[in-house]
Tab-separated table of C-alpha atoms in Angstrom:
chain	number	residue	atom	x	y	z
A	486	MET	CA	122.188	123.601	117.750
A	487	SER	CA	123.909	123.585	114.555
A	488	PRO	CA	120.681	122.764	111.892
A	489	LEU	CA	122.996	122.833	108.808
A	490	LEU	CA	125.522	120.345	110.457
A	491	GLY	CA	122.628	118.410	111.527
A	492	ILE	CA	121.251	117.889	108.081
A	493	SER	CA	124.810	117.156	106.489
A	494	LEU	CA	125.119	114.229	109.088
A	495	LYS	CA	121.550	113.173	108.095
A	496	LEU	CA	122.763	112.982	104.453
A	497	ILE	CA	125.738	111.249	105.113
A	498	SER	CA	123.950	108.966	107.244
A	499	ALA	CA	121.331	107.843	104.503
A	500	LEU	CA	124.189	107.610	101.877
A	501	ALA	CA	126.091	105.071	104.371
A	502	PHE	CA	122.923	102.952	104.831
A	503	THR	CA	122.370	103.034	100.827
A	504	LEU	CA	126.136	102.365	100.246
A	505	MET	CA	125.264	99.323	103.070
A	506	SER	CA	122.164	98.063	100.859
A	507	ALA	CA	123.990	98.175	97.391
A	508	GLY	CA	126.702	95.885	99.212
A	509	ILE	CA	124.266	93.656	100.556
A	510	LYS	CA	122.656	93.705	97.184
A	511	ALA	CA	125.888	92.686	95.655
A	512	THR	CA	126.452	89.414	97.415
A	513	ALA	CA	123.055	88.724	98.569
A	514	ALA	CA	122.923	86.082	95.662
A	515	ARG	CA	126.030	84.177	96.725
A	516	TYR	CA	125.626	84.192	100.080
A	517	PRO	CA	122.825	82.848	103.010
A	518	THR	CA	120.745	86.339	104.511
A	519	GLY	CA	121.768	84.986	107.788
A	520	GLU	CA	125.418	85.385	106.909
A	521	LEU	CA	124.668	88.541	105.664
A	522	VAL	CA	123.046	89.574	109.041
A	523	PHE	CA	125.800	88.767	111.163
A	524	PHE	CA	128.337	90.451	109.336
A	525	ARG	CA	126.416	93.749	108.995
A	526	SER	CA	125.650	93.381	112.738
A	527	PHE	CA	128.767	92.014	114.548
A	528	PHE	CA	130.551	94.456	112.476
A	529	ALA	CA	129.079	97.374	113.237
A	530	LEU	CA	129.856	96.756	116.935
A	531	ILE	CA	133.897	98.628	116.063
A	532	PRO	CA	132.608	101.833	115.247
A	533	LEU	CA	129.982	101.994	117.975
A	534	LEU	CA	132.347	100.854	120.701
A	535	ILE	CA	134.745	103.047	119.135
A	536	TRP	CA	132.461	105.965	119.284
A	537	LEU	CA	131.336	105.369	123.310
A	538	ALA	CA	134.966	104.860	123.996
A	539	TRP	CA	135.940	108.074	122.433
A	540	ARG	CA	133.095	110.211	124.077
A	541	SER	CA	134.287	108.460	127.519
A	542	GLU	CA	130.928	106.669	127.807
A	543	LEU	CA	132.333	102.659	128.148
A	544	PRO	CA	131.044	100.882	129.982
A	545	GLY	CA	128.154	103.071	131.578
A	546	ALA	CA	126.585	103.183	128.204
A	547	LEU	CA	126.226	99.696	128.235
A	548	LYS	CA	124.202	99.302	131.310
A	549	THR	CA	120.331	98.183	131.288
A	550	ASN	CA	117.847	97.341	133.995
A	551	ASN	CA	115.084	96.081	130.905
A	552	LEU	CA	117.149	93.333	129.319
A	553	ARG	CA	113.410	92.154	128.202
A	554	GLY	CA	113.023	94.963	126.488
A	555	HIS	CA	116.306	94.888	124.281
A	556	MET	CA	115.344	91.208	123.876
A	557	LYS	CA	111.863	91.978	122.256
A	558	ARG	CA	113.159	94.843	120.437
A	559	GLY	CA	116.094	92.808	119.034
A	560	VAL	CA	114.233	90.195	117.791
A	561	ILE	CA	111.389	92.107	116.143
A	562	GLY	CA	114.342	94.222	114.407
A	563	SER	CA	116.321	91.441	113.534
A	564	THR	CA	113.145	89.495	111.801
A	565	GLY	CA	112.749	93.080	109.766
A	566	MET	CA	116.812	92.923	109.093
A	567	PHE	CA	116.120	89.405	107.748
A	568	CYS	CA	113.186	90.486	105.613
A	569	GLY	CA	114.788	93.630	103.958
A	570	PHE	CA	118.427	91.777	103.270
A	571	ALA	CA	116.101	88.977	101.513
A	572	ALA	CA	114.093	91.429	99.736
A	573	LEU	CA	117.469	93.124	98.269
A	574	GLN	CA	118.036	90.032	96.140
A	575	PHE	CA	114.810	90.130	94.054
A	576	LEU	CA	114.271	93.820	93.877
A	577	PRO	CA	115.768	96.400	92.526
A	578	LEU	CA	117.729	98.732	95.104
A	579	SER	CA	115.073	101.683	94.702
A	580	ASP	CA	112.145	99.544	94.893
A	581	ALA	CA	113.453	97.740	97.868
A	582	VAL	CA	114.332	101.271	99.723
A	583	ALA	CA	110.951	103.025	98.431
A	584	LEU	CA	109.429	100.170	100.545
A	585	GLY	CA	110.752	100.549	103.330
A	586	TYR	CA	109.048	104.091	103.365
A	587	ALA	CA	106.371	102.509	104.884
A	588	ALA	CA	107.452	101.933	108.272
A	589	PRO	CA	106.929	105.619	109.268
A	590	LEU	CA	103.314	105.090	108.076
A	591	GLY	CA	102.960	101.997	110.536
A	592	VAL	CA	104.622	103.721	113.391
A	593	VAL	CA	101.763	106.004	113.492
A	594	VAL	CA	99.265	102.890	113.085
A	595	LEU	CA	101.118	101.203	115.769
A	596	ALA	CA	101.368	104.473	118.437
A	597	ALA	CA	97.707	104.319	118.530
A	598	LEU	CA	97.130	100.714	118.738
A	599	VAL	CA	99.943	99.888	121.088
A	600	LEU	CA	101.166	103.105	123.002
A	601	LYS	CA	97.564	104.502	122.769
A	602	GLU	CA	98.874	107.744	121.684
A	603	ARG	CA	95.984	110.503	120.276
A	604	VAL	CA	96.307	110.437	116.522
A	605	ARG	CA	93.690	112.875	114.908
A	606	ILE	CA	92.076	112.685	111.323
A	607	TYR	CA	94.709	114.748	109.690
A	608	ARG	CA	97.413	111.994	110.384
A	609	TRP	CA	95.143	109.256	109.685
A	610	SER	CA	94.606	110.770	106.508
A	611	ALA	CA	98.325	111.110	105.655
A	612	VAL	CA	98.755	107.443	106.470
A	613	THR	CA	95.764	106.349	104.091
A	614	ILE	CA	97.221	108.454	101.293
A	615	GLY	CA	100.288	106.882	102.025
A	616	PHE	CA	99.719	103.281	102.125
A	617	ILE	CA	97.884	104.176	98.734
A	618	GLY	CA	101.204	105.099	97.604
A	619	VAL	CA	102.714	101.685	99.051
A	620	LEU	CA	99.954	99.943	96.883
A	621	ILE	CA	101.192	101.698	93.835
A	622	MET	CA	104.529	100.900	94.266
A	623	LEU	CA	103.756	96.864	94.872
A	624	SER	CA	101.570	97.079	91.868
A	625	PRO	CA	104.336	96.317	89.265
A	626	HIS	CA	105.595	93.510	91.179
A	627	LEU	CA	101.550	92.257	91.396
A	628	THR	CA	100.728	91.195	88.458
A	629	SER	CA	97.683	89.187	87.437
A	630	GLY	CA	99.915	85.719	87.061
A	631	THR	CA	101.141	86.331	90.518
A	632	LEU	CA	97.698	85.259	92.426
A	633	SER	CA	97.584	82.268	90.727
A	634	GLN	CA	101.330	81.285	90.839
A	635	GLY	CA	101.911	82.272	94.275
A	636	LEU	CA	104.747	84.265	95.416
A	637	GLN	CA	108.026	82.539	94.499
A	638	ALA	CA	111.679	83.607	93.940
A	639	GLY	CA	110.910	86.657	92.308
A	640	PRO	CA	110.084	90.505	92.410
A	641	ALA	CA	106.939	89.477	94.231
A	642	LEU	CA	108.561	87.447	96.770
A	643	GLY	CA	110.912	90.290	97.237
A	644	ALA	CA	108.035	93.236	97.195
A	645	ALA	CA	106.406	90.706	100.120
A	646	LEU	CA	109.738	90.450	102.191
A	647	GLY	CA	110.695	94.328	101.960
A	648	LEU	CA	106.711	95.280	103.236
A	649	ALA	CA	107.303	92.577	106.029
A	650	GLY	CA	110.648	94.082	106.501
A	651	ALA	CA	109.132	98.057	106.930
A	652	PHE	CA	106.660	96.944	109.345
A	653	CYS	CA	109.125	94.887	111.488
A	654	SER	CA	111.057	98.146	111.398
A	655	ALA	CA	107.997	99.817	112.290
A	656	PHE	CA	107.095	97.357	115.363
A	657	ALA	CA	110.760	98.002	116.359
A	658	SER	CA	110.565	101.910	116.414
A	659	ILE	CA	107.501	101.490	119.116
A	660	GLU	CA	109.797	98.928	121.039
A	661	VAL	CA	112.783	101.751	120.670
A	662	ARG	CA	110.305	104.711	121.962
A	663	LEU	CA	109.584	102.452	125.120
A	664	LEU	CA	113.290	101.741	125.515
A	665	THR	CA	114.315	105.610	125.604
A	666	LYS	CA	112.498	106.111	128.375
A	667	THR	CA	114.988	104.453	131.000
A	668	GLU	CA	117.773	103.367	128.499
A	669	PRO	CA	121.020	105.229	127.018
A	670	THR	CA	121.391	105.244	123.181
A	671	GLY	CA	124.287	103.489	123.413
A	672	ALA	CA	122.777	100.331	125.110
A	673	ILE	CA	120.018	100.545	122.656
A	674	VAL	CA	121.963	100.130	119.722
A	675	PHE	CA	124.666	97.694	121.146
A	676	TYR	CA	122.148	95.198	122.511
A	677	PHE	CA	120.318	95.157	118.955
A	678	MET	CA	123.601	94.534	117.396
A	679	LEU	CA	124.663	91.830	119.789
A	680	LEU	CA	121.641	89.876	119.479
A	681	THR	CA	121.304	90.382	115.878
A	682	SER	CA	124.474	89.132	115.603
A	683	ALA	CA	124.097	85.778	117.490
A	684	LEU	CA	120.672	85.166	115.634
A	685	GLY	CA	122.896	85.624	112.131
A	686	LEU	CA	125.631	83.276	113.490
A	687	ALA	CA	122.807	80.618	114.639
A	688	THR	CA	121.964	80.168	110.817
A	689	MET	CA	125.494	78.763	110.514
A	690	ALA	CA	124.108	75.538	110.871
A	691	LEU	CA	121.720	76.126	108.125
A	692	GLY	CA	124.951	76.420	105.920
A	693	TRP	CA	127.225	79.026	105.196
A	694	ARG	CA	129.485	79.870	102.408
A	695	MET	CA	133.067	81.033	103.179
A	696	PRO	CA	133.756	84.371	101.324
A	697	ASP	CA	136.839	84.741	99.318
A	698	LEU	CA	139.012	87.605	100.350
A	699	PRO	CA	137.336	90.422	98.123
A	700	ASP	CA	133.605	89.410	99.175
A	701	ALA	CA	134.829	89.059	102.777
A	702	ALA	CA	136.344	92.711	102.441
A	703	LEU	CA	132.861	93.771	101.535
A	704	MET	CA	130.925	92.117	104.125
A	705	VAL	CA	133.097	94.021	106.890
A	706	ALA	CA	132.689	97.423	105.040
A	707	ILE	CA	128.678	96.687	104.903
A	708	GLY	CA	128.952	96.048	108.491
A	709	ILE	CA	130.997	99.165	108.979
A	710	LEU	CA	128.921	101.442	107.079
A	711	GLY	CA	125.717	100.197	108.936
A	712	GLY	CA	127.667	101.134	112.100
A	713	LEU	CA	128.629	104.453	111.092
A	714	GLY	CA	125.153	105.334	109.779
A	715	GLN	CA	123.743	104.662	113.215
A	716	ILE	CA	126.597	107.034	114.554
A	717	LEU	CA	125.796	109.752	112.024
A	718	LEU	CA	121.866	109.366	112.650
A	719	VAL	CA	122.199	109.696	116.338
A	720	GLN	CA	124.442	112.782	115.782
A	721	ALA	CA	122.446	114.508	113.488
A	722	TYR	CA	119.598	114.376	115.836
A	723	ARG	CA	121.810	116.127	118.327
A	724	PHE	CA	122.183	119.290	116.415
A	725	GLY	CA	119.062	119.648	114.520
A	726	ASP	CA	115.246	119.444	115.491
A	727	ALA	CA	113.993	116.092	114.895
A	728	SER	CA	111.193	117.445	112.607
A	729	LEU	CA	114.178	119.430	110.378
A	730	ILE	CA	116.433	116.351	110.050
A	731	ALA	CA	113.655	113.515	110.007
A	732	PRO	CA	112.367	114.357	106.368
A	733	PHE	CA	116.193	114.197	104.951
A	734	GLU	CA	115.687	110.236	105.356
A	735	TYR	CA	113.754	110.321	102.147
A	736	SER	CA	117.358	111.204	100.493
A	737	THR	CA	117.745	107.666	100.321
A	738	MET	CA	115.944	107.045	97.375
A	739	ILE	CA	118.059	109.879	95.365
A	740	TRP	CA	121.053	107.565	96.582
A	741	ALA	CA	119.364	104.739	95.710
A	742	VAL	CA	118.415	105.521	92.358
A	743	ILE	CA	122.094	106.792	91.405
A	744	ILE	CA	123.916	103.798	92.717
A	745	GLY	CA	121.458	101.433	91.348
A	746	TRP	CA	121.885	103.224	88.156
A	747	PHE	CA	125.679	102.816	88.630
A	748	LEU	CA	126.324	99.459	89.956
A	749	PHE	CA	123.414	97.593	88.629
A	750	GLY	CA	122.214	98.811	85.852
A	751	GLU	CA	118.748	99.868	87.221
A	752	TRP	CA	116.247	102.485	87.018
A	753	PRO	CA	112.988	102.473	88.483
A	754	VAL	CA	110.158	102.578	86.718
A	755	SER	CA	107.519	105.728	86.515
A	756	THR	CA	104.895	103.581	89.019
A	757	ILE	CA	107.694	103.136	91.733
A	758	LEU	CA	108.821	106.917	91.338
A	759	ILE	CA	105.063	108.156	91.959
A	760	GLY	CA	104.145	105.529	94.764
A	761	ALA	CA	107.715	106.877	96.569
A	762	VAL	CA	106.759	110.772	96.072
A	763	ILE	CA	103.087	109.793	97.505
A	764	VAL	CA	104.406	107.955	100.521
A	765	ILE	CA	107.194	110.692	101.080
A	766	ALA	CA	104.946	113.597	100.879
A	767	SER	CA	102.707	111.785	103.284
A	768	GLY	CA	105.237	111.090	105.749
A	769	ILE	CA	106.619	114.691	105.479
A	770	TYR	CA	102.968	116.145	106.352
A	771	VAL	CA	103.150	113.702	109.195
A	772	ILE	CA	106.250	114.849	110.667
A	773	LEU	CA	105.020	118.575	109.742
A	774	ARG	CA	101.755	117.981	111.693
A	775	GLU	CA	103.927	116.334	115.093
A	776	GLN	CA	105.849	119.369	115.058
A	777	ARG	CA	102.905	121.547	115.072
A	778	LEU	CA	101.188	119.683	117.686
A	779	GLY	CA	104.404	119.597	119.710
A	780	LEU	CA	104.765	123.525	119.450
A	781	LEU	CA	101.200	123.837	120.602
A	782	LYS	CA	101.582	121.422	123.562
A	783	ARG	CA	104.747	123.609	124.548
A	784	GLU	CA	102.847	126.920	124.112
A	785	GLN	CA	100.176	125.275	126.149
A	786	ARG	CA	102.557	124.334	128.847
A	787	GLU	CA	104.147	127.751	129.367
A	788	ILE	CA	100.612	129.666	129.349
A	789	GLY	CA	99.406	127.429	131.995
A	790	SER	CA	103.005	127.950	134.177
A	791	THR	CA	102.767	132.040	133.288
A	792	ARG	CA	98.857	131.740	134.823
A	793	ALA	CA	100.641	129.624	137.742
A	794	THR	CA	102.859	132.131	138.769
């Protein structure tokens, strides 16, 4: 265990994912979403396979006994990726990143409904407060004219797509929890990227645009950044406890504000920042609460084993 190294890897991973999102935003207006999904997923396989080969885990890491589970996770996760990429076309980078913070809150709700996990009042309270923060973040994009005009190609549509992507991500997280019981990490990531690449490629029939050389290089970089971010994320949790590493996911907001300002001249309105702070605080509370409950359970098991001996 090396907590400082784990935190550092998590911060670099967050930067990689934010740079990836910035690249998607820079190209989203010129290329179909499906084309971007393909490039992001297909070229992410390159660093993943290199990493697995370096660890001498090929081909064993790709073996699976639950292809159906990978298919379910892949379809749900791909839907979230399509929604999230489309949202970047209509929203500032920081707004899209902040809306993604609704995903961990959704995981708590789905864990109770789908996995039948026991969720106590403390976590329900944190989730409720977190969703209030989400509503605050949505408020700048949901004006009085939005309801009368419906969702059109603008910030309101972007907010709806971003929120839909967050909840798809929450569903996908539940599927990943189920997969981790029997499947290695390499297989979970590989089959997700493979299926998402195939779904993105299928949209070629709807019309793709041939990228010029600079855009092609940027789109390849998007995929490689996504793959590197995933590898760094996995490695971060190898060097530190989840309860210590997970809160640094919210550093993406800092990167998003800085990159959005430098590259796109965007600065988040105060409502977005206030809502994001509320969601981040509730998310960190849930993480800390999970850690406390985990420690209590471990102590109870140790006491039980001591009495048994």
